[in-house]
Coordinates of C-alpha atoms and ligand atoms in Angstrom, one line a residue:
M19 CA 0.0 0.0 0.0
V20 CA 1.2 3.4 -0.9
D21 CA 1.8 6.0 1.8
K22 CA -1.1 8.4 1.5
K23 CA 0.8 11.3 2.9
N24 CA 3.0 11.6 -0.2
L25 CA 0.4 11.4 -2.8
R26 CA -0.6 14.6 -4.6
T27 CA -3.8 15.4 -6.3
P28 CA -3.9 14.0 -9.9
I29 CA -4.2 16.6 -12.6
V30 CA -7.1 16.0 -15.0
S31 CA -7.7 17.8 -18.2
V32 CA -11.0 18.0 -20.0
M33 CA -10.9 18.0 -23.8
G34 CA -13.3 18.0 -26.6
H35 CA -14.8 20.0 -29.4
V36 CA -16.3 23.4 -28.6
D37 CA -20.0 23.0 -27.5
H38 CA -19.8 19.3 -26.8
G39 CA -20.2 20.1 -23.1
K40 CA -16.9 20.5 -21.3
T41 CA -17.9 23.5 -19.2
T42 CA -21.3 22.0 -18.4
L43 CA -19.6 18.7 -17.2
L44 CA -17.1 20.6 -15.1
D45 CA -19.9 22.7 -13.6
K46 CA -21.8 19.6 -12.7
I47 CA -18.7 18.1 -11.1
R48 CA -18.1 21.2 -9.1
G49 CA -21.7 21.3 -8.2
S50 CA -23.1 23.9 -5.8
S51 CA -20.4 23.5 -3.2
V52 CA -18.2 26.1 -5.0
A53 CA -19.6 28.9 -2.9
A54 CA -19.3 27.3 0.5
G55 CA -16.2 27.8 2.5
E56 CA -17.0 24.6 4.4
A57 CA -14.6 21.8 5.0
G58 CA -14.3 19.3 2.2
A59 CA -15.7 21.8 -0.3
I60 CA -14.0 22.3 -3.6
T61 CA -11.3 24.9 -4.0
Q62 CA -11.0 27.3 -6.8
H63 CA -7.4 27.6 -8.2
I64 CA -6.1 29.7 -11.0
G65 CA -6.9 27.8 -14.1
A66 CA -8.0 24.8 -12.1
T67 CA -10.6 23.4 -9.7
E68 CA -9.8 21.0 -6.9
V69 CA -12.4 18.5 -6.0
P70 CA -11.5 16.7 -2.7
I71 CA -12.0 12.9 -2.4
D72 CA -14.8 13.3 0.1
V73 CA -16.9 15.3 -2.4
I74 CA -16.2 12.8 -5.1
V75 CA -17.2 9.9 -3.0
E76 CA -20.3 11.6 -1.9
K77 CA -21.2 12.3 -5.5
C78 CA -20.7 8.6 -6.3
G79 CA -23.2 7.9 -3.6
N80 CA -21.1 5.2 -1.9
P81 CA -19.2 6.3 1.2
S82 CA -17.6 2.9 1.5
L83 CA -15.4 3.9 -1.4
R84 CA -13.6 6.4 0.8
E85 CA -11.3 3.6 2.1
R86 CA -10.5 2.3 -1.3
F87 CA -9.1 5.5 -2.8
V88 CA -5.9 7.0 -1.6
V89 CA -5.6 10.1 -3.8
P90 CA -6.6 13.2 -2.0
G91 CA -9.0 14.3 -4.8
L92 CA -8.8 15.5 -8.4
L93 CA -7.5 18.8 -9.8
F94 CA -9.4 19.6 -13.0
I95 CA -7.7 22.1 -15.3
D96 CA -10.7 24.2 -16.1
T97 CA -9.9 26.8 -18.7
P98 CA -11.4 25.1 -21.7
G99 CA -10.7 28.3 -23.7
H100 CA -7.2 27.1 -23.4
H101 CA -7.3 24.4 -26.0
A102 CA -3.9 22.9 -25.8
F103 CA -3.9 21.1 -22.5
T104 CA -2.7 18.2 -24.4
S105 CA 0.5 20.0 -25.4
L106 CA 1.2 21.1 -21.8
R107 CA 4.2 19.1 -20.7
S108 CA 5.8 18.1 -17.6
R109 CA 9.2 16.4 -17.8
G110 CA 8.6 15.3 -21.4
G111 CA 5.2 13.8 -20.6
A112 CA 1.8 15.4 -20.6
L113 CA 1.1 17.8 -17.7
A114 CA -2.3 16.2 -17.1
D115 CA -2.1 12.8 -15.3
L116 CA -5.5 11.9 -16.6
A117 CA -8.0 13.2 -19.2
I118 CA -11.7 13.3 -19.9
V119 CA -12.5 13.5 -23.6
V120 CA -16.0 14.8 -24.1
V121 CA -17.9 14.0 -27.3
D122 CA -21.5 14.9 -28.2
I123 CA -23.0 11.4 -28.7
N124 CA -25.2 12.8 -31.4
E125 CA -22.4 14.4 -33.4
G126 CA -19.4 12.1 -32.9
F127 CA -15.7 13.1 -32.9
K128 CA -14.5 16.3 -34.6
P129 CA -11.0 16.7 -36.0
Q130 CA -9.7 18.7 -33.0
T131 CA -10.8 15.9 -30.6
I132 CA -9.2 13.3 -32.8
E133 CA -5.9 15.2 -32.6
S134 CA -6.3 15.3 -28.8
L135 CA -6.8 11.6 -28.7
Q136 CA -3.7 11.0 -30.8
I137 CA -1.7 13.2 -28.4
L138 CA -3.1 11.3 -25.4
K139 CA -2.0 8.1 -27.1
R140 CA 1.5 9.4 -27.7
F141 CA 1.9 10.4 -24.1
K142 CA 0.2 7.3 -22.8
T143 CA -2.1 9.4 -20.6
P144 CA -5.0 7.3 -19.2
F145 CA -8.3 8.8 -20.1
V146 CA -12.1 8.2 -20.3
V147 CA -14.4 9.2 -23.1
V148 CA -17.7 10.6 -22.1
A149 CA -20.5 10.4 -24.7
N150 CA -22.5 13.5 -23.6
K151 CA -26.0 14.8 -24.2
I152 CA -27.8 11.5 -23.9
D153 CA -30.8 13.5 -22.7
R154 CA -31.2 14.8 -26.2
I155 CA -32.1 11.3 -27.5
H156 CA -35.7 11.3 -28.5
G157 CA -37.8 9.8 -25.9
W158 CA -35.2 9.9 -23.2
N159 CA -36.7 9.9 -19.7
P160 CA -34.1 11.5 -17.4
V161 CA -33.4 10.2 -13.9
P162 CA -31.4 13.2 -12.6
N163 CA -27.9 12.4 -11.2
A164 CA -28.5 8.7 -11.4
S165 CA -25.7 6.4 -12.5
F166 CA -25.9 5.7 -16.2
L167 CA -26.9 2.0 -15.8
V168 CA -29.8 2.9 -13.4
S169 CA -31.1 5.4 -15.9
Y170 CA -30.5 3.2 -18.9
N171 CA -32.4 0.4 -17.5
K172 CA -35.4 2.6 -17.0
Q173 CA -35.6 3.7 -20.6
A174 CA -38.0 2.3 -23.2
E175 CA -36.5 -0.5 -25.4
H176 CA -36.4 1.6 -28.6
V177 CA -34.7 4.4 -26.7
Q178 CA -32.1 2.0 -25.4
Q179 CA -31.7 0.7 -28.9
Y180 CA -31.2 4.2 -30.3
L181 CA -28.6 5.0 -27.6
D182 CA -26.8 1.7 -28.3
N183 CA -26.5 2.5 -32.0
K184 CA -25.1 6.0 -31.4
F185 CA -22.8 4.6 -28.7
Y186 CA -21.4 2.0 -31.1
E187 CA -20.7 4.7 -33.6
V188 CA -18.5 6.3 -31.0
I189 CA -16.8 3.0 -30.3
G190 CA -16.3 2.5 -34.0
E191 CA -14.7 5.9 -34.4
L192 CA -12.3 5.2 -31.6
F193 CA -11.4 1.9 -33.1
N194 CA -10.6 3.7 -36.4
I195 CA -8.1 5.9 -34.6
G196 CA -6.5 2.8 -33.0
F197 CA -8.2 2.5 -29.7
N198 CA -10.1 -0.5 -28.3
A199 CA -13.0 0.9 -26.4
D200 CA -16.1 -0.4 -24.7
R201 CA -18.8 0.7 -22.3
Y202 CA -17.1 1.3 -19.0
D203 CA -19.1 -1.2 -17.0
R204 CA -18.0 -4.1 -19.4
I205 CA -14.3 -3.5 -19.1
K206 CA -12.1 -5.7 -17.0
D207 CA -8.8 -4.3 -18.1
F208 CA -8.6 -0.5 -18.4
Q209 CA -5.0 -0.8 -19.5
H210 CA -5.9 -2.1 -22.9
T211 CA -9.5 -0.8 -23.3
I212 CA -10.7 2.7 -23.2
G213 CA -13.9 3.2 -21.1
V214 CA -16.7 5.1 -22.7
I215 CA -19.4 6.5 -20.4
P216 CA -22.7 7.8 -21.8
I217 CA -23.7 10.9 -19.7
S218 CA -25.7 14.0 -19.6
G219 CA -24.0 17.1 -18.3
H220 CA -27.5 18.7 -18.0
T221 CA -29.3 16.0 -16.0
G222 CA -26.2 14.7 -14.2
E223 CA -26.8 11.2 -15.4
G224 CA -23.5 9.2 -15.5
I225 CA -21.5 11.9 -13.7
S226 CA -20.9 9.6 -10.7
D227 CA -19.6 6.9 -13.1
V228 CA -17.2 9.3 -14.7
L229 CA -15.8 10.2 -11.3
M230 CA -15.6 6.5 -10.3
V231 CA -13.7 5.6 -13.4
L232 CA -11.3 8.5 -13.0
L233 CA -10.5 7.6 -9.5
G234 CA -10.0 4.0 -10.6
L235 CA -7.6 5.1 -13.3
A236 CA -5.7 7.3 -10.9
Q237 CA -5.4 4.5 -8.4
K238 CA -4.4 1.9 -10.9
F239 CA -2.0 3.7 -13.1
L240 CA -0.8 6.8 -11.3
E241 CA 0.2 5.9 -7.8
A242 CA 3.9 5.8 -8.6
N243 CA 3.7 9.1 -10.5
L244 CA 1.8 10.8 -7.8
Q245 CA 4.5 10.4 -5.1
Y246 CA 5.8 13.8 -4.4
D247 CA 8.0 15.6 -1.9
A248 CA 5.9 18.3 -0.2
S249 CA 9.0 20.1 1.2
G250 CA 11.0 19.7 -2.0
P251 CA 11.7 22.5 -4.5
G252 CA 8.7 23.4 -6.7
V253 CA 8.3 22.1 -10.2
A254 CA 5.6 23.6 -12.4
T255 CA 4.4 24.0 -16.0
V256 CA 3.5 27.4 -17.3
L257 CA -0.2 27.5 -18.4
E258 CA -0.3 31.1 -19.6
V259 CA 1.7 34.3 -19.6
K260 CA -0.6 37.3 -19.0
E261 CA -0.6 41.0 -18.4
E262 CA -2.5 41.9 -15.3
R263 CA -3.4 45.5 -14.4
G264 CA -1.2 46.6 -11.5
L265 CA 1.0 43.5 -11.6
G266 CA 2.6 43.6 -15.0
T267 CA 3.5 40.4 -16.7
T268 CA 2.3 37.4 -14.6
V269 CA 2.5 33.7 -15.2
D270 CA -0.3 31.2 -14.5
L271 CA 1.1 27.8 -13.6
I272 CA 0.3 24.4 -12.3
L273 CA 2.7 23.4 -9.6
Y274 CA 2.8 19.6 -9.8
D275 CA 5.6 18.8 -7.4
G276 CA 7.2 20.3 -4.3
M277 CA 6.7 23.7 -2.8
L278 CA 6.8 27.3 -4.0
Q279 CA 7.4 30.2 -1.6
K280 CA 7.4 34.0 -1.9
G281 CA 11.0 35.1 -2.5
D282 CA 12.0 31.8 -4.1
T283 CA 14.5 32.0 -7.0
I284 CA 12.8 30.4 -10.0
V285 CA 14.0 29.5 -13.5
L286 CA 11.5 29.5 -16.4
G287 CA 11.8 28.4 -20.0
S288 CA 12.0 30.9 -22.8
L289 CA 13.0 30.7 -26.5
G290 CA 16.4 32.1 -25.7
E291 CA 18.3 31.6 -22.4
P292 CA 16.0 30.5 -19.5
I293 CA 14.7 33.3 -17.3
Q294 CA 16.0 33.6 -13.7
T295 CA 14.0 35.7 -11.3
K296 CA 12.5 35.8 -7.8
V297 CA 8.9 35.3 -6.9
R298 CA 7.4 38.6 -5.9
A299 CA 3.9 37.4 -5.1
I300 CA 1.9 34.2 -5.2
L301 CA -1.7 34.8 -6.1
K302 CA -4.8 32.7 -5.7
P303 CA -8.4 33.6 -6.6
R304 CA -10.2 35.3 -3.8
P305 CA -12.9 33.0 -2.3
L306 CA -16.3 33.7 -3.7
S307 CA -17.5 34.9 -0.3
E308 CA -15.1 37.8 -0.6
I309 CA -15.7 38.5 -4.3
K310 CA -16.9 42.0 -3.5
S311 CA -13.4 43.0 -2.7
E312 CA -11.6 45.2 -5.3
E313 CA -8.9 42.7 -5.9
K314 CA -9.4 39.6 -7.8
F315 CA -6.6 37.8 -6.1
Q316 CA -5.3 37.1 -2.7
Q317 CA -1.7 36.7 -1.8
V318 CA -0.3 33.7 -0.1
D319 CA 3.3 33.0 1.1
K320 CA 3.5 29.4 0.2
V321 CA 1.8 26.7 -1.9
I322 CA 2.3 22.9 -2.2
A323 CA 1.6 20.7 -5.2
A324 CA -0.7 20.2 -6.9
V325 CA -2.1 23.7 -7.3
G326 CA -3.0 26.2 -10.0
I327 CA -1.6 29.7 -9.1
K328 CA -0.6 33.0 -10.6
I329 CA 2.8 34.5 -9.8
S330 CA 4.2 37.9 -10.3
A331 CA 7.9 38.5 -10.6
P332 CA 10.3 40.8 -12.4
N333 CA 11.5 39.9 -16.0
L334 CA 8.7 37.5 -16.9
D335 CA 8.3 38.9 -20.4
G336 CA 9.9 36.2 -22.5
A337 CA 8.2 33.4 -20.5
L338 CA 6.5 30.7 -22.7
A339 CA 3.3 28.8 -22.1
G340 CA 3.9 25.1 -21.9
T341 CA 7.5 25.4 -20.6
P342 CA 8.8 24.3 -17.2
L343 CA 9.3 26.5 -14.2
R344 CA 11.4 25.3 -11.3
V345 CA 12.5 26.6 -7.9
A346 CA 16.3 26.8 -7.6
T347 CA 18.9 27.4 -4.9
A348 CA 22.4 28.7 -5.2
E349 CA 23.6 25.1 -5.4
T350 CA 21.1 23.9 -7.9
I351 CA 20.6 26.9 -10.2
D352 CA 23.3 26.1 -12.8
K353 CA 22.1 22.6 -13.3
I354 CA 18.4 23.7 -13.4
V355 CA 19.2 26.4 -16.0
K356 CA 21.0 23.8 -18.1
D357 CA 18.2 21.3 -17.8
I358 CA 15.4 23.8 -18.7
K359 CA 17.4 25.0 -21.6
Q360 CA 17.8 21.5 -22.8
E361 CA 14.2 20.7 -22.3
V362 CA 13.1 23.8 -24.3
D363 CA 15.8 23.1 -27.0
A364 CA 14.6 19.5 -27.3
V365 CA 11.5 21.0 -28.8
H366 CA 12.7 21.1 -32.3
I367 CA 11.9 24.3 -34.0
D368 CA 14.2 24.7 -37.0
T369 CA 13.4 27.7 -39.1
D370 CA 14.4 28.6 -42.6
T371 CA 15.7 31.9 -43.9
M372 CA 12.6 32.4 -45.9
G373 CA 9.1 31.0 -45.3
I374 CA 5.8 31.6 -43.5
T375 CA 5.5 32.9 -39.9
I376 CA 3.7 30.7 -37.3
K377 CA 2.4 31.3 -33.8
A378 CA 0.9 28.8 -31.3
D379 CA -0.3 29.0 -27.8
T380 CA 2.3 26.8 -26.2
I381 CA 5.7 25.5 -27.0
G382 CA 4.3 22.0 -27.3
S383 CA 1.7 23.0 -29.8
L384 CA 4.2 25.0 -31.7
E385 CA 6.4 21.9 -32.0
A386 CA 3.4 19.9 -33.2
L387 CA 2.6 22.5 -35.8
V388 CA 6.3 22.8 -37.0
N389 CA 6.4 19.0 -37.3
E390 CA 3.3 18.8 -39.5
L391 CA 4.5 21.8 -41.7
K392 CA 7.9 20.2 -42.2
K393 CA 6.2 17.0 -43.3
E394 CA 4.5 19.0 -46.0
E395 CA 7.8 20.7 -46.8
I396 CA 6.4 24.1 -46.0
A397 CA 9.2 26.5 -45.1
I398 CA 9.0 28.4 -41.8
R399 CA 10.7 31.7 -41.3
K400 CA 9.8 32.3 -37.7
A401 CA 8.0 30.3 -35.0
D402 CA 6.8 31.9 -31.8
V403 CA 4.5 31.4 -28.9
G404 CA 1.6 33.8 -28.1
D405 CA -1.4 35.6 -29.7
I406 CA -1.0 37.4 -33.0
T407 CA 0.0 41.0 -32.3
H408 CA 0.2 44.2 -34.3
R409 CA 4.0 43.7 -34.5
D410 CA 3.6 40.3 -36.1
I411 CA 1.4 41.8 -38.8
V412 CA 3.8 44.7 -39.5
E413 CA 6.7 42.2 -39.7
V414 CA 5.0 39.8 -42.1
S415 CA 3.6 42.5 -44.3
A416 CA 7.2 43.7 -45.0
I417 CA 7.8 40.3 -46.7
E418 CA 7.6 40.8 -50.5
E419 CA 7.2 37.3 -51.7
S420 CA 3.4 36.8 -51.5
Q421 CA 3.6 33.1 -50.7
Y422 CA 5.6 33.9 -47.5
S423 CA 3.6 37.0 -46.6
V424 CA 1.5 34.5 -44.5
L425 CA 0.8 34.2 -40.8
V426 CA -0.4 30.9 -39.4
G427 CA -1.8 30.8 -35.9
F428 CA -2.7 27.6 -34.0
N429 CA -4.9 28.0 -30.9
V430 CA -4.2 31.7 -30.7
K431 CA -6.2 34.9 -30.9
I432 CA -5.7 37.8 -33.2
L433 CA -5.5 40.8 -30.9
P434 CA -7.9 43.6 -31.9
D435 CA -5.2 46.1 -33.2
A436 CA -3.6 43.3 -35.1
K437 CA -6.9 42.4 -36.7
E438 CA -7.3 46.0 -37.9
K439 CA -3.8 46.2 -39.2
A440 CA -4.2 42.8 -41.0
Q441 CA -7.3 44.1 -42.8
L442 CA -5.3 47.0 -44.2
S443 CA -2.4 44.9 -45.3
N444 CA -2.0 42.3 -48.0
I445 CA -0.9 39.5 -45.7
K446 CA -2.8 36.2 -45.6
L447 CA -3.9 35.0 -42.1
F448 CA -4.8 31.5 -41.2
V449 CA -6.0 30.8 -37.7
N450 CA -7.5 27.5 -36.5
D451 CA -7.4 25.1 -33.6
V452 CA -6.9 22.1 -35.8
I453 CA -3.5 21.6 -37.3
Y454 CA -4.5 19.7 -40.3
R455 CA -7.2 22.3 -41.2
L456 CA -4.5 25.0 -41.1
I457 CA -2.3 23.0 -43.4
D458 CA -5.1 22.1 -45.8
D459 CA -6.3 25.7 -45.9
Y460 CA -2.7 27.0 -46.6
K461 CA -2.2 24.4 -49.3
D462 CA -5.5 25.2 -51.0
W463 CA -4.6 28.9 -50.9
I464 CA -1.2 28.3 -52.4
E465 CA -2.8 26.2 -55.2
E466 CA -5.3 29.0 -55.8
Q467 CA -2.6 31.6 -56.0
K468 CA -0.7 29.5 -58.4
E469 CA -3.7 29.0 -60.6
L470 CA -4.4 32.7 -60.5
S471 CA -0.9 33.7 -61.4
E472 CA -0.8 31.1 -64.2
K473 CA -4.1 32.5 -65.5
N474 CA -2.7 36.0 -65.3
I475 CA 0.5 34.9 -67.0
S476 CA -1.2 33.0 -69.7
E477 CA -3.5 35.9 -70.5
T478 CA -0.7 38.3 -71.0
I479 CA 1.9 36.1 -72.4
V480 CA 2.5 35.7 -76.1
K481 CA 2.0 32.0 -77.0
P482 CA 3.8 30.2 -79.9
A483 CA 2.0 29.3 -83.1
V484 CA 3.0 28.2 -86.6
F485 CA 1.1 28.9 -89.7
Q486 CA 1.6 28.7 -93.5
I487 CA 0.6 31.0 -96.4
M488 CA -1.6 29.0 -98.7
R489 CA -1.1 28.8 -102.4
D490 CA -3.2 31.0 -104.6
C491 CA -4.4 33.0 -101.6
I492 CA -2.7 36.3 -101.9
F493 CA -5.4 38.9 -101.6
R494 CA -3.2 42.0 -101.3
Q495 CA 0.5 42.5 -101.8
S496 CA 1.2 45.0 -99.0
K497 CA 0.2 47.8 -96.6
P498 CA -1.0 45.5 -95.2
A499 CA -0.3 42.2 -97.0
V500 CA -3.5 40.1 -96.9
V501 CA -3.0 36.4 -97.4
G502 CA -4.8 33.2 -96.7
V503 CA -3.1 31.1 -94.0
R504 CA -3.6 27.7 -92.5
I505 CA -2.8 27.4 -88.7
R506 CA -0.5 24.4 -88.3
S507 CA -0.2 24.5 -84.5
G508 CA -1.0 26.9 -81.6
I509 CA -3.3 29.8 -81.5
V510 CA -2.7 32.9 -83.6
R511 CA -3.8 36.3 -82.2
T512 CA -4.0 39.7 -83.7
N513 CA -1.4 42.3 -82.8
T514 CA 1.4 39.8 -82.5
E515 CA 4.7 39.9 -84.4
V516 CA 5.5 37.4 -87.1
T517 CA 8.9 35.9 -87.9
N518 CA 10.1 33.8 -90.8
S519 CA 12.0 30.5 -90.5
D520 CA 15.3 32.4 -89.9
G521 CA 13.8 34.0 -86.8
V522 CA 13.7 37.4 -88.5
V523 CA 10.6 39.6 -87.7
V524 CA 8.7 40.3 -90.9
G525 CA 5.7 42.1 -89.7
K526 CA 2.7 42.3 -87.3
I527 CA -0.7 40.6 -87.6
K528 CA -3.2 43.4 -87.9
G529 CA -6.4 41.4 -88.5
L530 CA -7.9 37.9 -88.9
Q531 CA -11.0 37.1 -90.9
L532 CA -13.0 33.9 -91.3
R533 CA -15.6 34.0 -94.1
S534 CA -15.4 37.8 -94.1
E535 CA -16.0 38.0 -90.3
N536 CA -13.3 39.6 -88.1
I537 CA -12.0 37.2 -85.5
G538 CA -9.5 37.8 -82.7
T539 CA -7.9 34.4 -82.7
A540 CA -7.4 31.4 -85.0
R541 CA -6.7 27.9 -83.9
T542 CA -4.9 24.9 -85.2
G543 CA -6.4 23.6 -88.4
M544 CA -8.3 26.8 -89.3
E545 CA -7.9 28.5 -92.6
V546 CA -8.3 32.3 -92.4
A547 CA -7.4 35.5 -94.1
M548 CA -4.6 37.4 -92.3
A549 CA -3.6 41.0 -92.7
I550 CA 0.1 41.5 -92.0
E551 CA 1.5 45.0 -91.6
G552 CA 5.1 45.3 -92.8
P553 CA 6.0 42.9 -95.5
T554 CA 5.4 42.8 -99.2
V555 CA 4.4 39.5 -100.7
G556 CA 7.2 38.3 -103.0
R557 CA 9.9 40.0 -101.0
Q558 CA 9.9 39.3 -97.2
I559 CA 7.1 36.7 -97.5
K560 CA 5.8 34.5 -100.3
E561 CA 3.3 31.7 -101.0
E562 CA 3.8 28.5 -99.0
D563 CA 6.1 30.2 -96.5
I564 CA 5.9 28.9 -93.0
L565 CA 5.7 31.7 -90.5
Y566 CA 5.8 31.9 -86.7
V567 CA 4.4 34.1 -83.9
N568 CA 7.4 35.9 -82.5
V569 CA 7.5 35.0 -78.8
P570 CA 9.6 37.5 -76.8
E571 CA 12.6 35.9 -75.1
R572 CA 11.2 36.5 -71.5
H573 CA 7.9 35.0 -72.4
A574 CA 9.6 32.0 -74.0
K575 CA 11.5 31.4 -70.8
I576 CA 8.2 31.4 -68.7
L577 CA 6.5 29.2 -71.2
E578 CA 9.3 26.7 -71.2
H579 CA 10.1 26.6 -67.5
E580 CA 7.0 27.7 -65.6
I581 CA 3.8 27.0 -67.4
S582 CA 4.6 24.3 -69.9
D583 CA 2.1 22.1 -68.0
S584 CA -0.7 24.4 -69.0
L585 CA 0.2 24.3 -72.8
S586 CA -1.6 22.1 -75.2
A587 CA 0.3 19.5 -77.2
D588 CA 0.3 21.5 -80.3
E589 CA 1.4 24.7 -78.5
L590 CA 4.3 22.7 -77.1
E591 CA 5.1 21.6 -80.5
A592 CA 5.0 25.2 -81.8
L593 CA 7.2 26.3 -78.9
D594 CA 9.8 23.6 -79.7
V595 CA 10.0 24.5 -83.3
F596 CA 10.3 28.2 -82.5
L597 CA 13.0 27.6 -79.8
D598 CA 14.9 25.5 -82.4
I599 CA 14.9 28.4 -84.8
K600 CA 16.0 31.0 -82.2
R601 CA 18.6 28.7 -80.8
K602 CA 20.2 28.0 -84.1
D603 CA 22.1 31.3 -83.9
N604 CA 22.1 31.6 -80.2
P605 CA 22.1 28.3 -78.2
F606 CA 21.4 30.3 -75.0
W607 CA 18.4 32.1 -76.2
A608 CA 15.7 32.1 -73.5
K609 CA 17.7 29.9 -71.2
Ligands
LIG13 P1 -18.0 23.5 -24.2 O1 -17.8 24.5 -25.3 O2 -17.5 22.2 -24.6 O3 -17.5 23.9 -22.8 O4 -19.6 23.3 -24.1 P2 -20.7 23.8 -23.0 O5 -20.6 23.1 -21.8 O6 -20.6 25.3 -23.0 O7 -22.0 23.3 -23.7 C1 -22.4 23.8 -25.0 C2 -23.9 23.8 -25.1 O8 -24.4 22.5 -25.0 C3 -24.6 24.6 -24.0 O9 -25.7 25.2 -24.6 C4 -25.0 23.6 -23.0 O10 -26.1 24.0 -22.3 C5 -25.3 22.4 -23.9 N1 -25.1 21.1 -23.2 C6 -24.0 20.7 -22.6 N2 -24.1 19.5 -22.1 C7 -25.4 19.1 -22.4 C8 -26.2 17.9 -22.1 O11 -25.7 17.0 -21.5 N3 -27.4 17.9 -22.6 C9 -27.9 18.9 -23.4 N4 -29.2 18.8 -23.8 N5 -27.2 20.0 -23.6 C10 -26.0 20.1 -23.1

């Protein structure tokens, strides 16, 4: 049996698509005891809520469980606006010890949730899936706050059937992403099978089951990880770096090991050298009973893991969400600085000299985004953590290459002044909380740009064509010469120059007629009357001469190297013939 004294509260993150019911579920778990300052009530932290074991056991409706569980309670990270719990690390693993993945049973998994599941898999974080909103099922007869099975057994058969169908769709989706899953009450081995619990955040049905399974997972998988040293130096993960009025830059963090005291020397991760500073104040939310007070926070001198707190200290500006924070002493500081630098450097963020600019909410999510972009061979000029600021926009809009005048934000906000500036500039912004959406949107945009510029080019560029003056078809000798021609390949347009087979310009096409009608272009195979300004028939041109559209050298280069894919077979043939003529005298022409 593990010594209870040294077990800290497991940290639980709640993930899932927006509107699938994370906040409602957390509110239900918190229940009404938030307000009360009474013993055993839940405690509000910064960015987290702690629910003590007594409250959980009571909610499970089985006091005898108290003896079975040794963890002191559960600490729920409860800032669901903060999407990237999954990328919050602690010592290379996930910060959260456990997770609840919420899915609307009527809608199934959305891409963001699937990404979260994959990250949980990578970090081997134990989790449960809750299939929420069962009360929305047609004909559902709620039994408020009952355990799922009690409620399920009271439903009509066709309602049960409908729920089962929806439920197995969720199981099937989990299977497709590589998880064995089953209804929680049928699972013997939670190590190899993911428990899925149908619930309603509204009616409270199934909530007790969620808490039971979480405690079970904590007990079974985490005991060893939850051992901590209450008097040891504090170890934390930065949740958020925030400006607070009157306090300057502050850092919200989850302390998951040891102790943190006012005046402690701390080391924090940043993109450059780790920050070394001293804790000026440790802040907790004021209890609700004192909320009338002017100040949102109350100061404390000391905290012990696991807690969510805010600290103020000098020089916090470069601090990064998702990086470690550790308490140091004169003896340990050098090693801690080195370790933290290594930990942050281990997050591979290689940048290129030219490329797009990216921002993400934490160092972990930035790394995930960089990895995915690299897989797609998308060049990155700069990668940074934080919301999109006015300065980012100014910087990116100074980039001339339009394909790099792009800012990609993952899980970040666009600050209001940045939004205004972006609207006035020509930069392209992509913001999303699903990595693969960002990448798809960016790729679609690049493709669109390419097509547009090809279209622009092909509209302005002179294309090659070959035509022949037909026999007995001289209608006028000169000024302009009017002759019948047959187009052998390519498309002939008016106002383009004509060369002979020595590459010498002989005149300019002034007009084209087909059966006495003026036309702007003539295609392969057509026989038309052509007015050519410049030559006199019998001198510069004569019957049966083969003539060519004179493609300027710069256009020839673009045709050959950039848009040859968009040329038709006979245009390509005309280009080849024309290049041969030009390169007879000058092998480097248009190269
Ligand atoms: P979040 O964005 O994941 O935090 O989702 P919320 O908890 O804010 O819920 C989104 C919406 O779904 C709100 O209108 C909730 O009232 C509603 N909702 C959440 N859980 C349930 C549920 O179990 N049943 C029903 N009918 N509605 C729910």
